[in-house]
mmCIF file of C-alpha atoms in Angstrom:
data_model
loop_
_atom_site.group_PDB
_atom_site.id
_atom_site.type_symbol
_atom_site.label_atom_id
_atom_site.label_comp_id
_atom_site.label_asym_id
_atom_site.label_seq_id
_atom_site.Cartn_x
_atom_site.Cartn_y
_atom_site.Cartn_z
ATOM 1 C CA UNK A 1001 21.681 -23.838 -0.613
ATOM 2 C CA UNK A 1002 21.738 -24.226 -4.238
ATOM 3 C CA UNK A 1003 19.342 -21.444 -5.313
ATOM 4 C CA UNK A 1004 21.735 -19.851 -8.084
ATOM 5 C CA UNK A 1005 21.926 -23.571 -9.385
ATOM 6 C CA UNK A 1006 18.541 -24.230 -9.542
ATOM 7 C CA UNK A 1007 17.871 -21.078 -11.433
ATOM 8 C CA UNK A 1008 20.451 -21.495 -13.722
ATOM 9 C CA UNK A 1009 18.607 -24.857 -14.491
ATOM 10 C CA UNK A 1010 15.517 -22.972 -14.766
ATOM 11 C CA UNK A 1011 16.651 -19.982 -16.971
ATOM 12 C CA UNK A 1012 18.884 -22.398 -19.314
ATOM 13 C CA UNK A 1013 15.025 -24.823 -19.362
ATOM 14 C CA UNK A 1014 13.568 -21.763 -20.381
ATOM 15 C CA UNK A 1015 15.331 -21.161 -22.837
ATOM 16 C CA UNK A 1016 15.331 -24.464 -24.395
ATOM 17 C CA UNK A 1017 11.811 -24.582 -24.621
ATOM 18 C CA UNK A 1018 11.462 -20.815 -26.574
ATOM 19 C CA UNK A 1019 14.337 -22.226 -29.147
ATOM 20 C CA UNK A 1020 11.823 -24.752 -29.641
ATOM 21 C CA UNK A 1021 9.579 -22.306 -30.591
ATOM 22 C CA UNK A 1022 11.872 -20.134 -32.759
ATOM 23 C CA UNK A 1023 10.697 -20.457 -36.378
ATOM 24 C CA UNK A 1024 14.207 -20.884 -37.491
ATOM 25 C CA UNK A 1025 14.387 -24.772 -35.856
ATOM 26 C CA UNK A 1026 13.994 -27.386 -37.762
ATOM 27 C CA UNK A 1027 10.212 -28.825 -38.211
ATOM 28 C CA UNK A 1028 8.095 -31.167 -35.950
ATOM 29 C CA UNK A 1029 8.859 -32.639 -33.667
ATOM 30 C CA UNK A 1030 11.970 -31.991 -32.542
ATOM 31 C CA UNK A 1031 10.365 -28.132 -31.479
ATOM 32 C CA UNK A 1032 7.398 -29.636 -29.345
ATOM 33 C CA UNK A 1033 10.060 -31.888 -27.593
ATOM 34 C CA UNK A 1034 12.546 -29.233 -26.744
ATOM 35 C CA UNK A 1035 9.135 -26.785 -25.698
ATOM 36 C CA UNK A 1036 7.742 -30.271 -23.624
ATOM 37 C CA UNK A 1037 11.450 -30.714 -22.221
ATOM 38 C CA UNK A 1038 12.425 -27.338 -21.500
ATOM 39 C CA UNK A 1039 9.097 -26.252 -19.830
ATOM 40 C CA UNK A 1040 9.175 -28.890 -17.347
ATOM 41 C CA UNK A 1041 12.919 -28.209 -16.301
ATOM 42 C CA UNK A 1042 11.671 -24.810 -15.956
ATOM 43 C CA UNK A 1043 8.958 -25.674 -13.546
ATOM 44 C CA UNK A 1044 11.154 -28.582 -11.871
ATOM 45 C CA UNK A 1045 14.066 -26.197 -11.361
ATOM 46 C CA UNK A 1046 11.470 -23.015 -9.569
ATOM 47 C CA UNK A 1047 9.936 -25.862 -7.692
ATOM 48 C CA UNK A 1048 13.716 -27.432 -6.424
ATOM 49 C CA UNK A 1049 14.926 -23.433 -5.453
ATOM 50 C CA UNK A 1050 11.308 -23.058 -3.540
ATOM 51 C CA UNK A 1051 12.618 -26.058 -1.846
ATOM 52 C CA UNK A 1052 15.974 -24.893 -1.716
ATOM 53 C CA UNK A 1053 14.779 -21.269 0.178
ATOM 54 C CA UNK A 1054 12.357 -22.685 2.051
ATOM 55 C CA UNK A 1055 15.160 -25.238 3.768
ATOM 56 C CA UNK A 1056 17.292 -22.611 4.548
ATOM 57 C CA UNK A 1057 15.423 -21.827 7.529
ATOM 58 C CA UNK A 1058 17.220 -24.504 9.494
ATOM 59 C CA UNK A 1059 17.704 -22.788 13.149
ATOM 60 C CA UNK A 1060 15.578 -23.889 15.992
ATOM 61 C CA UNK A 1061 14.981 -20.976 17.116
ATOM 62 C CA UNK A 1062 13.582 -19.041 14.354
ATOM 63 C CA UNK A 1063 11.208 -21.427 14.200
ATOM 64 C CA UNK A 1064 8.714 -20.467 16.439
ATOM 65 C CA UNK A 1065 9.011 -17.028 15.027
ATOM 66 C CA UNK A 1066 8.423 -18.010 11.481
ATOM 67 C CA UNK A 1067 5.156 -20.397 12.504
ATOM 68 C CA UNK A 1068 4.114 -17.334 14.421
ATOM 69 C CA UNK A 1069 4.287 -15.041 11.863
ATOM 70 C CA UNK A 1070 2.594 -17.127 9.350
ATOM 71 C CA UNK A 1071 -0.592 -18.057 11.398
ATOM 72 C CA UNK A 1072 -0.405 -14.113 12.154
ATOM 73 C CA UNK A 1073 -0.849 -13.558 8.004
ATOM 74 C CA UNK A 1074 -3.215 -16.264 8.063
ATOM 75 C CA UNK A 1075 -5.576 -14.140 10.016
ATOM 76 C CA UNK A 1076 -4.977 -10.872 8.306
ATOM 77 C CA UNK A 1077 -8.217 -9.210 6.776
ATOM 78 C CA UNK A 1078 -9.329 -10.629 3.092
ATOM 79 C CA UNK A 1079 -8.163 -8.000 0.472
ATOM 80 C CA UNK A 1080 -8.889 -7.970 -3.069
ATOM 81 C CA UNK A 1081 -6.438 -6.032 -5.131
ATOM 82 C CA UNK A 1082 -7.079 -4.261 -8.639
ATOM 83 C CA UNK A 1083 -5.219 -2.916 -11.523
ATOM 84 C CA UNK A 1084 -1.603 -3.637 -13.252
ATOM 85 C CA UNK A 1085 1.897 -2.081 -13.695
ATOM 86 C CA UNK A 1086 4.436 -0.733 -11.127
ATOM 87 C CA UNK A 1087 1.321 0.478 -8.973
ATOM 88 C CA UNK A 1088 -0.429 -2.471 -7.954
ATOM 89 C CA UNK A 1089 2.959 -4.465 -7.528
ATOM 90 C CA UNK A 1090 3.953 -1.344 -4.712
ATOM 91 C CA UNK A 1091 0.607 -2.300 -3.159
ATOM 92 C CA UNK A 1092 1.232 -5.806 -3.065
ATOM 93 C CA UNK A 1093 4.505 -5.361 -1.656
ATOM 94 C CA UNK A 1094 3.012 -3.577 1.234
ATOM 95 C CA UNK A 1095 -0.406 -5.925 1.908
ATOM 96 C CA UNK A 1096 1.724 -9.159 1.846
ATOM 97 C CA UNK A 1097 3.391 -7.785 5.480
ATOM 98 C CA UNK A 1098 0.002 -7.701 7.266
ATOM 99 C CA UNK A 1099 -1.968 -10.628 5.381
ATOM 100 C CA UNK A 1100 -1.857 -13.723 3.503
ATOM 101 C CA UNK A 1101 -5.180 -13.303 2.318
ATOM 102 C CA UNK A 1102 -4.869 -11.487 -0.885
ATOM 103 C CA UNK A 1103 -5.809 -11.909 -4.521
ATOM 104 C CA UNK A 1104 -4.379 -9.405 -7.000
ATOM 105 C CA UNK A 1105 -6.514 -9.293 -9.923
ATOM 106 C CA UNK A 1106 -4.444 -8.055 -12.894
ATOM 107 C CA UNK A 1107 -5.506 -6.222 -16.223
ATOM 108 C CA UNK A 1108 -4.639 -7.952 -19.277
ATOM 109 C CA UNK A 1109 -4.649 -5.982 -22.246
ATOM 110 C CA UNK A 1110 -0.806 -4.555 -22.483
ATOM 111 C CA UNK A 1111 0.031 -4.988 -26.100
ATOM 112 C CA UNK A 1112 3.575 -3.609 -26.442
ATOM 113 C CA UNK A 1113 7.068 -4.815 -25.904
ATOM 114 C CA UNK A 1114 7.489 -8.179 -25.354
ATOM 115 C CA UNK A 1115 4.154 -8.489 -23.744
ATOM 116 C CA UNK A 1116 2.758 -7.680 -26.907
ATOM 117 C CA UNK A 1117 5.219 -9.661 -29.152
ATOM 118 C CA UNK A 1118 4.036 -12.637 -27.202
ATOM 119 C CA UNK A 1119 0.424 -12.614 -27.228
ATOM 120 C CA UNK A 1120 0.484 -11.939 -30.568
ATOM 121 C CA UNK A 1121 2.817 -14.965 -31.331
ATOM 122 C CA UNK A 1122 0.920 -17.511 -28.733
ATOM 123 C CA UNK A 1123 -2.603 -15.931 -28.776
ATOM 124 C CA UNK A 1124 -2.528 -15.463 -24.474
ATOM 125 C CA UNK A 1125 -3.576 -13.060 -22.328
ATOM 126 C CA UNK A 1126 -0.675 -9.872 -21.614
ATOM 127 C CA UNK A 1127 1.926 -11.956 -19.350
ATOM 128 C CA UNK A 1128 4.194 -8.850 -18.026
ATOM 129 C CA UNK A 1129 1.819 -7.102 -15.277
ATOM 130 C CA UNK A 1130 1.044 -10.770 -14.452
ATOM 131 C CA UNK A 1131 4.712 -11.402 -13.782
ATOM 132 C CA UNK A 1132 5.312 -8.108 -11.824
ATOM 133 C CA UNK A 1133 2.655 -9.237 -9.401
ATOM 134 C CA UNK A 1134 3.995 -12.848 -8.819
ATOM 135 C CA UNK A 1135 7.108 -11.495 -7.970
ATOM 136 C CA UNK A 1136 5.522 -8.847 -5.841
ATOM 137 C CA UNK A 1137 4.153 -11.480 -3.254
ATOM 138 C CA UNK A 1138 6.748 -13.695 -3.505
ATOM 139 C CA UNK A 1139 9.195 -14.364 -0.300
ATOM 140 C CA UNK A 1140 12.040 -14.971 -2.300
ATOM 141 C CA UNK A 1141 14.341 -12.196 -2.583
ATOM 142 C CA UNK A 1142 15.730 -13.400 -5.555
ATOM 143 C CA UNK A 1143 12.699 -13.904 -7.477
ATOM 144 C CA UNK A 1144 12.307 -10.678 -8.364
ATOM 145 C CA UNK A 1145 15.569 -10.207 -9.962
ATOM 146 C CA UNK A 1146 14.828 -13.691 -11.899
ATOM 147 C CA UNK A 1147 11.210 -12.906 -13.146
ATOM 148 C CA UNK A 1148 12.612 -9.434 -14.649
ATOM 149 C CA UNK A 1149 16.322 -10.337 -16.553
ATOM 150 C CA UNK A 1150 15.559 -9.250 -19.950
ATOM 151 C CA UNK A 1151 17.959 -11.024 -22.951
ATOM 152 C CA UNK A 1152 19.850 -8.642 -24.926
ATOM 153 C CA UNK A 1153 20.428 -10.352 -28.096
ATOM 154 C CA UNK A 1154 19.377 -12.428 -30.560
ATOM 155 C CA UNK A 1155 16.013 -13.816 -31.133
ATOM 156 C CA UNK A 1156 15.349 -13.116 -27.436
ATOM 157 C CA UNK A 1157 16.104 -9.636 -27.369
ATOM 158 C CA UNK A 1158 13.698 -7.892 -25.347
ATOM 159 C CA UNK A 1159 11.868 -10.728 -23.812
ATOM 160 C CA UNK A 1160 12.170 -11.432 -19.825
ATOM 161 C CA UNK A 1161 12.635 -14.604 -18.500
ATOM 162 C CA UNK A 1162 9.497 -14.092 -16.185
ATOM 163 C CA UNK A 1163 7.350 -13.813 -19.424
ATOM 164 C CA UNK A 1164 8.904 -16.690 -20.713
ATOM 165 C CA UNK A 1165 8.490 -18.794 -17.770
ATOM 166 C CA UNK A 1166 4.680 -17.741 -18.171
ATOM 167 C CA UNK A 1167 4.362 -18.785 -21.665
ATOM 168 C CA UNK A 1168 5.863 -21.677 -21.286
ATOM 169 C CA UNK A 1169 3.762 -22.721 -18.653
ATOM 170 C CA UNK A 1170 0.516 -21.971 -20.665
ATOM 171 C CA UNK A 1171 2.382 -24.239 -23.480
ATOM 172 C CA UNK A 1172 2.639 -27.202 -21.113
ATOM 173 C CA UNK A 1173 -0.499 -26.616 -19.221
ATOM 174 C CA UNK A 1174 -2.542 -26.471 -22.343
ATOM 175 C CA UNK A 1175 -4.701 -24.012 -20.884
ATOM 176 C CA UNK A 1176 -3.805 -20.201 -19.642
ATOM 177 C CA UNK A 1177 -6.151 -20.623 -16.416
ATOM 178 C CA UNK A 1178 -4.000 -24.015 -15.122
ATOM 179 C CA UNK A 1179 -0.636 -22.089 -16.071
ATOM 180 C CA UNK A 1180 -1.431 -19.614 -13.996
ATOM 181 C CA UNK A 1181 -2.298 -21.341 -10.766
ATOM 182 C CA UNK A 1182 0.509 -23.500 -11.663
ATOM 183 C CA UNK A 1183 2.459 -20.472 -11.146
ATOM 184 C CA UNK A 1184 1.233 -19.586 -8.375
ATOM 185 C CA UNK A 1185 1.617 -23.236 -6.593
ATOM 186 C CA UNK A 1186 5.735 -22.963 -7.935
ATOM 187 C CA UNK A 1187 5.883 -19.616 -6.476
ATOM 188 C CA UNK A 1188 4.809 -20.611 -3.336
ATOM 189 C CA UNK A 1189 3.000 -17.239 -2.819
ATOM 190 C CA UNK A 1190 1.843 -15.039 -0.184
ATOM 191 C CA UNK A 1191 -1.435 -14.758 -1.277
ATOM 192 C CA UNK A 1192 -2.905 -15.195 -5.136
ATOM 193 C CA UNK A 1193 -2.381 -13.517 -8.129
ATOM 194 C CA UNK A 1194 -5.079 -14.132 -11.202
ATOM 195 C CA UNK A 1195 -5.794 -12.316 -14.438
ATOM 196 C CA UNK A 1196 -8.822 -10.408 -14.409
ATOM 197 C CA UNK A 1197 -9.753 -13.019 -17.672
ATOM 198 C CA UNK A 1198 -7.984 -16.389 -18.388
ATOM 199 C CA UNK A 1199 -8.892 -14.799 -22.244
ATOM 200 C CA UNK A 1200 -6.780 -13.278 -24.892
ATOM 201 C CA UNK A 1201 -8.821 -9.435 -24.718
ATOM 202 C CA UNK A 1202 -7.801 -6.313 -25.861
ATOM 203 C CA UNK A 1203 -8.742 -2.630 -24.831
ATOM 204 C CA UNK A 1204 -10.965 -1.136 -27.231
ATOM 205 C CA UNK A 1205 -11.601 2.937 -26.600
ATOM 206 C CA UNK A 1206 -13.913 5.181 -27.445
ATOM 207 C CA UNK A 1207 -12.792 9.183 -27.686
ATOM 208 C CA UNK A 1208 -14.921 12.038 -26.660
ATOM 209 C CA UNK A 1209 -14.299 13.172 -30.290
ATOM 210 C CA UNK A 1210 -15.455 9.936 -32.069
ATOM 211 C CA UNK A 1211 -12.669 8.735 -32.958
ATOM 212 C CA UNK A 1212 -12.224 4.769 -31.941
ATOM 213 C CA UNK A 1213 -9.192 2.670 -31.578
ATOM 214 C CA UNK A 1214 -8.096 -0.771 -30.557
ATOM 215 C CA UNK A 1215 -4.800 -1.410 -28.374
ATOM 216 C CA UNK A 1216 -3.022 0.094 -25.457
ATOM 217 C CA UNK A 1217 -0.735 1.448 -27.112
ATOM 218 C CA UNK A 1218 -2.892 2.749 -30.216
ATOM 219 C CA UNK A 1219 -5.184 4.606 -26.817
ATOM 220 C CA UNK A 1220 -1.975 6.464 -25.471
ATOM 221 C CA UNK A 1221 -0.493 7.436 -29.045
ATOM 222 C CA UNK A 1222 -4.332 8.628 -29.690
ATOM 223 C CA UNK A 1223 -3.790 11.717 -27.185
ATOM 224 C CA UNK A 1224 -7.330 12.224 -27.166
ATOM 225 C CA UNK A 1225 -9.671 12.305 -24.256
ATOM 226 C CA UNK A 1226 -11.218 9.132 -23.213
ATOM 227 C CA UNK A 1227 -15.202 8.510 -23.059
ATOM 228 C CA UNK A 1228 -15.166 5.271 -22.466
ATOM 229 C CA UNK A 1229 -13.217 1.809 -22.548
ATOM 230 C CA UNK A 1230 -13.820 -1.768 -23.287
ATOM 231 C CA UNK A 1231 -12.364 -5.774 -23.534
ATOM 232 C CA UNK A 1232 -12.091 -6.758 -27.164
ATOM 233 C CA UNK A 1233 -13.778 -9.285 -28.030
ATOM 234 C CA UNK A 1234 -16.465 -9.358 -24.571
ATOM 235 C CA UNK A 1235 -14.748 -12.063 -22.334
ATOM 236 C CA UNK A 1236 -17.242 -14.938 -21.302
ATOM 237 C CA UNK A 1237 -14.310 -16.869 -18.919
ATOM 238 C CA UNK A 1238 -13.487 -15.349 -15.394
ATOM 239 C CA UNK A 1239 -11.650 -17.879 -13.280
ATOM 240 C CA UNK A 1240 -13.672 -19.133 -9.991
ATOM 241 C CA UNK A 1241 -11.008 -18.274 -7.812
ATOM 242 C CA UNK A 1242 -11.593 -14.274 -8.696
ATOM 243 C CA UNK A 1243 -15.051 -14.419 -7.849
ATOM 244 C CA UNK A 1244 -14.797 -16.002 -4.689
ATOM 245 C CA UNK A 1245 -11.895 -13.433 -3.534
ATOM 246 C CA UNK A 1246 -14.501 -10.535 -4.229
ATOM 247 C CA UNK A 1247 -17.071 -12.159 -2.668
ATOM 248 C CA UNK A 1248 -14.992 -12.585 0.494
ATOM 249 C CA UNK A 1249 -13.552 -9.869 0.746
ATOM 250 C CA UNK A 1250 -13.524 -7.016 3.037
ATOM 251 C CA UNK A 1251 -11.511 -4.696 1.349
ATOM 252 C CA UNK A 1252 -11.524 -4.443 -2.037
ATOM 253 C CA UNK A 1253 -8.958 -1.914 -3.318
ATOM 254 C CA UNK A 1254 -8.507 -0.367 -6.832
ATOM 255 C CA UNK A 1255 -5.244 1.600 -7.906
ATOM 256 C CA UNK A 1256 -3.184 3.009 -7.782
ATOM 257 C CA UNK A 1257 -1.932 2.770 -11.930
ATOM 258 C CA UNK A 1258 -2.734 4.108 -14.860
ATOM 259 C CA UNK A 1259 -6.864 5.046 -14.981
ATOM 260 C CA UNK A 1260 -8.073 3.653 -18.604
ATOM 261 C CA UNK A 1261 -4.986 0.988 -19.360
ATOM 262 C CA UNK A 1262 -4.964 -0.273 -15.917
ATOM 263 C CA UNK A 1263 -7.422 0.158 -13.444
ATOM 264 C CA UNK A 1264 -10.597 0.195 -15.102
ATOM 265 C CA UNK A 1265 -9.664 -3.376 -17.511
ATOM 266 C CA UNK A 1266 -8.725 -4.845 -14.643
ATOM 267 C CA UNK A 1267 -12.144 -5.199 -13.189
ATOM 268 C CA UNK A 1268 -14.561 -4.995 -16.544
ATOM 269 C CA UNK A 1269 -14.630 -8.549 -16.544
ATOM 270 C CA UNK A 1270 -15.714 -8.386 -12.681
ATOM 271 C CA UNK A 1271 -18.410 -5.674 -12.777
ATOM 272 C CA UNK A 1272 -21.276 -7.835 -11.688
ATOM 273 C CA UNK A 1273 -19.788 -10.100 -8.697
ATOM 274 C CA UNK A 1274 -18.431 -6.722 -7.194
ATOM 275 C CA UNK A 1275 -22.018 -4.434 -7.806
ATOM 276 C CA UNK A 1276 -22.950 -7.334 -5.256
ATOM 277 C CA UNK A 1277 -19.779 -7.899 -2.756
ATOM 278 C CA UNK A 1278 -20.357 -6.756 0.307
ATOM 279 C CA UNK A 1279 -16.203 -5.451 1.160
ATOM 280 C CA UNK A 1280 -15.624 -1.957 2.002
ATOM 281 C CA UNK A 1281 -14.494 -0.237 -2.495
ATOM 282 C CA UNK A 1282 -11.884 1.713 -2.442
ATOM 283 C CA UNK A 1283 -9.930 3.801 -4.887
ATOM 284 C CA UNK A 1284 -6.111 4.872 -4.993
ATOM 285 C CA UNK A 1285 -5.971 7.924 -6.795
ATOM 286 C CA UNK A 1286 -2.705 8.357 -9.095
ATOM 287 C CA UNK A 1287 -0.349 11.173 -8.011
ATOM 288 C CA UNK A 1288 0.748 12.150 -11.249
ATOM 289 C CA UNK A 1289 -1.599 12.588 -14.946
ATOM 290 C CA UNK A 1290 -0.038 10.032 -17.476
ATOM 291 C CA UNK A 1291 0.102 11.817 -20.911
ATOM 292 C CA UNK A 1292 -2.444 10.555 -23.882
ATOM 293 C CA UNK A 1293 -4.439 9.154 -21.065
ATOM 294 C CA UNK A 1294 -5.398 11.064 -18.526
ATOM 295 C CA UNK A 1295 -4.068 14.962 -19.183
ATOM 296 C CA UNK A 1296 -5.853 17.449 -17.580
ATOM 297 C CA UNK A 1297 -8.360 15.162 -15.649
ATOM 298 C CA UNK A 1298 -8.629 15.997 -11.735
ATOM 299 C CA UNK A 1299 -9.138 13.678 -8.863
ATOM 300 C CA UNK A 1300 -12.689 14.064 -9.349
ATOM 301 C CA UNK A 1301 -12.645 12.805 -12.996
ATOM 302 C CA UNK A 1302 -10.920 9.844 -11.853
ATOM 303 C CA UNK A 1303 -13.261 8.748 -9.600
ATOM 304 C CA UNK A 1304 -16.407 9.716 -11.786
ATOM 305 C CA UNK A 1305 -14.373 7.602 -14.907
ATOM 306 C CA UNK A 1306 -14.182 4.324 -12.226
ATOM 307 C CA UNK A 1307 -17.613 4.814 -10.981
ATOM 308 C CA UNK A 1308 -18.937 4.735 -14.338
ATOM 309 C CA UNK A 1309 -17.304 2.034 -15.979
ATOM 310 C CA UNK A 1310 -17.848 0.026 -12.497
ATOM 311 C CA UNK A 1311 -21.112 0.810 -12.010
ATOM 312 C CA UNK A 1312 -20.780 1.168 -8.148
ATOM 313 C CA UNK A 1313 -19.476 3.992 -6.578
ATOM 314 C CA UNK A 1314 -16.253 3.168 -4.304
ATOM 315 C CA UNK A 1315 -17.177 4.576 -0.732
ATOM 316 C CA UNK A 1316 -13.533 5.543 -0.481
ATOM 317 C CA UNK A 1317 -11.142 7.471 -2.122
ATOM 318 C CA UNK A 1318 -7.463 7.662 -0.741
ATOM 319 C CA UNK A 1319 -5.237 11.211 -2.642
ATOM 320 C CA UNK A 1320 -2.098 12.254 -2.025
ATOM 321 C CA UNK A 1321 -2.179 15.685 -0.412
ATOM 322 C CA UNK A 1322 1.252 16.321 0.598
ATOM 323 C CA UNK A 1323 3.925 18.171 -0.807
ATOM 324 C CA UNK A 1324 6.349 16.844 -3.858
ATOM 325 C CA UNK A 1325 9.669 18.260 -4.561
ATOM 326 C CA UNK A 1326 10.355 21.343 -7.065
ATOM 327 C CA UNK A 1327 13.041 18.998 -8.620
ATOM 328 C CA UNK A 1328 10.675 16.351 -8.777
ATOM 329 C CA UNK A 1329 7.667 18.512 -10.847
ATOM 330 C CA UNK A 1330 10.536 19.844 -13.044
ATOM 331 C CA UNK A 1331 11.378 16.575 -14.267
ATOM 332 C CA UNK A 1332 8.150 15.139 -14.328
ATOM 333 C CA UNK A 1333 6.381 18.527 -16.559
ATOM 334 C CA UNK A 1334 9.483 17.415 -19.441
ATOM 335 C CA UNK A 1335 7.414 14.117 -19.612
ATOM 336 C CA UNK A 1336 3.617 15.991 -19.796
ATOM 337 C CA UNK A 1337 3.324 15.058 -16.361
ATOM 338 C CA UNK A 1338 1.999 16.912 -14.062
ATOM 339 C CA UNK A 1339 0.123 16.735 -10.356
ATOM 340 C CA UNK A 1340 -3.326 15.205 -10.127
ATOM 341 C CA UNK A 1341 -5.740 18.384 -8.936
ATOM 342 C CA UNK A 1342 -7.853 17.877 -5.851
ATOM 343 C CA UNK A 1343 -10.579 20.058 -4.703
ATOM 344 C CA UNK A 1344 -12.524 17.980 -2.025
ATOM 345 C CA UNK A 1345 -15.566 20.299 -2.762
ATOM 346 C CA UNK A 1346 -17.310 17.797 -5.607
ATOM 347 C CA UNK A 1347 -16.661 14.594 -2.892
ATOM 348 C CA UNK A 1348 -18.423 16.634 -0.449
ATOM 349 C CA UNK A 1349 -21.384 16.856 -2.668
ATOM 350 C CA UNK A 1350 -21.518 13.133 -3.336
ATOM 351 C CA UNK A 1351 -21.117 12.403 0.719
ATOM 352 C CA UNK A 1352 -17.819 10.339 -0.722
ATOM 353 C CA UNK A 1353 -15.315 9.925 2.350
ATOM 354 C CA UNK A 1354 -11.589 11.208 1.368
ATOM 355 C CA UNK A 1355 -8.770 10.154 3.113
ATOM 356 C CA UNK A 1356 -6.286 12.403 2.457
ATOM 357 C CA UNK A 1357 -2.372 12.401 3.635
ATOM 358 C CA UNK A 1358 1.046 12.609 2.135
ATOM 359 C CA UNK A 1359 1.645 9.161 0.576
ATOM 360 C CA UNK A 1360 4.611 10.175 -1.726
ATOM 361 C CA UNK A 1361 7.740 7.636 -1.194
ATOM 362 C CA UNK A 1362 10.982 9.463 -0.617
ATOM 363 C CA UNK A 1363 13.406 8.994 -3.915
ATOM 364 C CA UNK A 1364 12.693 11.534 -6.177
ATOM 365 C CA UNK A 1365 9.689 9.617 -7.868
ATOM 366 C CA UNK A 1366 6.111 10.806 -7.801
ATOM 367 C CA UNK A 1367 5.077 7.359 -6.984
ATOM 368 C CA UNK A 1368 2.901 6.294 -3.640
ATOM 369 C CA UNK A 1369 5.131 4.427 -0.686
ATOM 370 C CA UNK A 1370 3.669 1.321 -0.365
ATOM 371 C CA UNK A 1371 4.265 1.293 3.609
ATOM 372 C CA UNK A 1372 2.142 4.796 4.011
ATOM 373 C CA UNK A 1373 -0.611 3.437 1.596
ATOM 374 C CA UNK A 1374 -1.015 -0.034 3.750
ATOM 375 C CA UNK A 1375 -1.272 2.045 7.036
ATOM 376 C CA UNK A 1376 -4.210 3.792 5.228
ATOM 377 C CA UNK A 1377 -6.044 0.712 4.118
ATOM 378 C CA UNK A 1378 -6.123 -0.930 6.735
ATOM 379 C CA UNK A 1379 -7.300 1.513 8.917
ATOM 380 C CA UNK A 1380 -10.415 1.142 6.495
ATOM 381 C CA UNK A 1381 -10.840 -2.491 7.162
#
């Protein structure tokens, strides 16, 4: 095989195409040519190591094995998939084992780091959760390495080549929607991933104590309790493919990630299609608070914050109930962090079924093992 090759080509493409970009080249055209040129070699080189991958399954006998495991995915239950960051990526990670049917439908509003530094150069929709997930369902073990090198220097400090690859799709595509099913056709995915909107939003919040601000990032420096979130300006695009996934669904899952920056964007734009879809809404609640976004709130104010901004109550909630390590707390209370309190009293009251069971991952995070949260889903399907 000639993987490394190929995504050498791709990387070095990349590249080419974002020092077309740099405002430090000299002007038009010579940019546009290097962004037209580099772009393509970028999606010509993922496309040649898909190739590349996919021929290396070259044994007879693993054949049958691989076409049975496929049509066995192929049959898996329809699951829709909600939120962004490192918890909905751990959920995909798990689902793509047991079904081939699945849409991740990722929030859009990061604006910091070089998520931020991009959409506010290019005027696109937050690329890095988007990235995480495309990864996520990928079969490629060496994608996800790929998708997250970050540069170290110069005018690409910070920036990943995953996010890159992203924008320079949407630069060639002329459109965010076609880059991202591009992306997903390259990728050669288990599954789909899609942004909740194909639009540039942001999060807009309003505080219990008045106070209003604009950004991610402004929300979590705010430290103030949340009353209620929004998309900045109201998106009027959602891409077809979302809204058939939640209308076929059986299962449509939100969570686990962070309640106001996460979860709750990630299906504003979706409210309507799922008050109506007929799949089985559930919610993963997090394990840990996050600070200047959810201190203090229990499980019980998570779910009441989803149903409200949802409008529909999800019929199951999944909480971690298990033990987590002294060590683990210890480190966890010098962030602000601290466990997510449960009293299944309040669920009782509004007849909401609870699954409860230990879902932490062994590791010394207080994060949910994927493997322990798919065994749970699925026995709700």
């Amino acid at each position: 095989m000639r993987v490394k090759r190929y995504a050498l080509f791709a990387l070095l493409s990349a590249l080419l195409a974002a020092w077309g970009l740099s405002p430090f080249f000299p002007p038009p055209p010579w940019p546009w040519a290097l962004v037209l040129a580099g772009g393509l070699g970028a999606v010509l080189g993922l496309r040649a190591m898909n190739r590349s991958l996919l021929s290396a399954i070259t044994e007879p006998e693993e054949v049958p094995e691989r076409v049975y495991v496929r049509r066995r995915l192929e049959q898996g239950p329809k699951v829709v998939a909600f939120g962004g960051g490192s918890g909905l990526s751990r959920v995909l990670k798990g689902l793509k084992e047991h079904t081939a049917n699945l849409t991740a439908l990722v929030a859009v509003t990061d604006d910091g780091g070089s998520t931020g530094r991009l959409r506010l150069t290019f005027g696109i929709p937050a690329v890095g959760d988007l990235v995480d997930c495309l990864a996520a369902l990928s079969d490629h073990p060496s994608l996800p390495e790929l998708m997250a090198y970050r540069f170290d220097r110069g005018e690409l400090k910070g920036h990943t080549f995953g996010n890159l690859f992203l924008v320079t799709l949407n630069e060639v595509a002329e459109g965010f929607a076609l880059a991202i099913r591009e992306a997903n056709a390259i990728l050669n995915l288990r599954g789909q991933v899609l942004p909740a909107t194909p639009e540039a939003v942001r999060l807009r919040a309003l505080l219990q104590d008045g106070r209003e601000v604009l950004g991610e990032v402004a929300l979590r420096e705010a430290r103030g309790r949340v009353k209620e979130v929004f998309l900045h300006p109201e998106p009027k695009e959602v891409m077809p493919e979302a809204l058939e996934a939640v209308r076929r669904a059986r299962l449509l899952v939100l969570g686990p990630g962070s309640l106001y920056t996460s979860v709750i964007p990630s299906f504003l734009p979706l409210r309507e299609a799922l008050a109506k879809a007929p799949g089985r809404l559930v919610y993963i609640v997090n394990i840990m608070t996050e600070p200047g976004e959810t201190d203090g709130m229990s499980a019980y104010d998570h779910y009441k914050a989803v149903s409200h901004h949802l409008g529909r109550r999800p019929e199951v909630v999944l909480v971690h109930t298990g033990p987590i390590p002294e060590a683990v707390l210890k480190r966890y209370a010098q962030e602000g962090q601290h466990p997510v309190a449960y009293d299944p009293a309040p669920f009782r009251a509004d007849r909401v079924e609870v699954v409860e069971g230990d879902f932490l991952e062994e590791g010394g995070l207080a994060q949910h093992d994927p493997a322990k949260l798919v065994r749970a889903l699925l026995d709700l399907v």
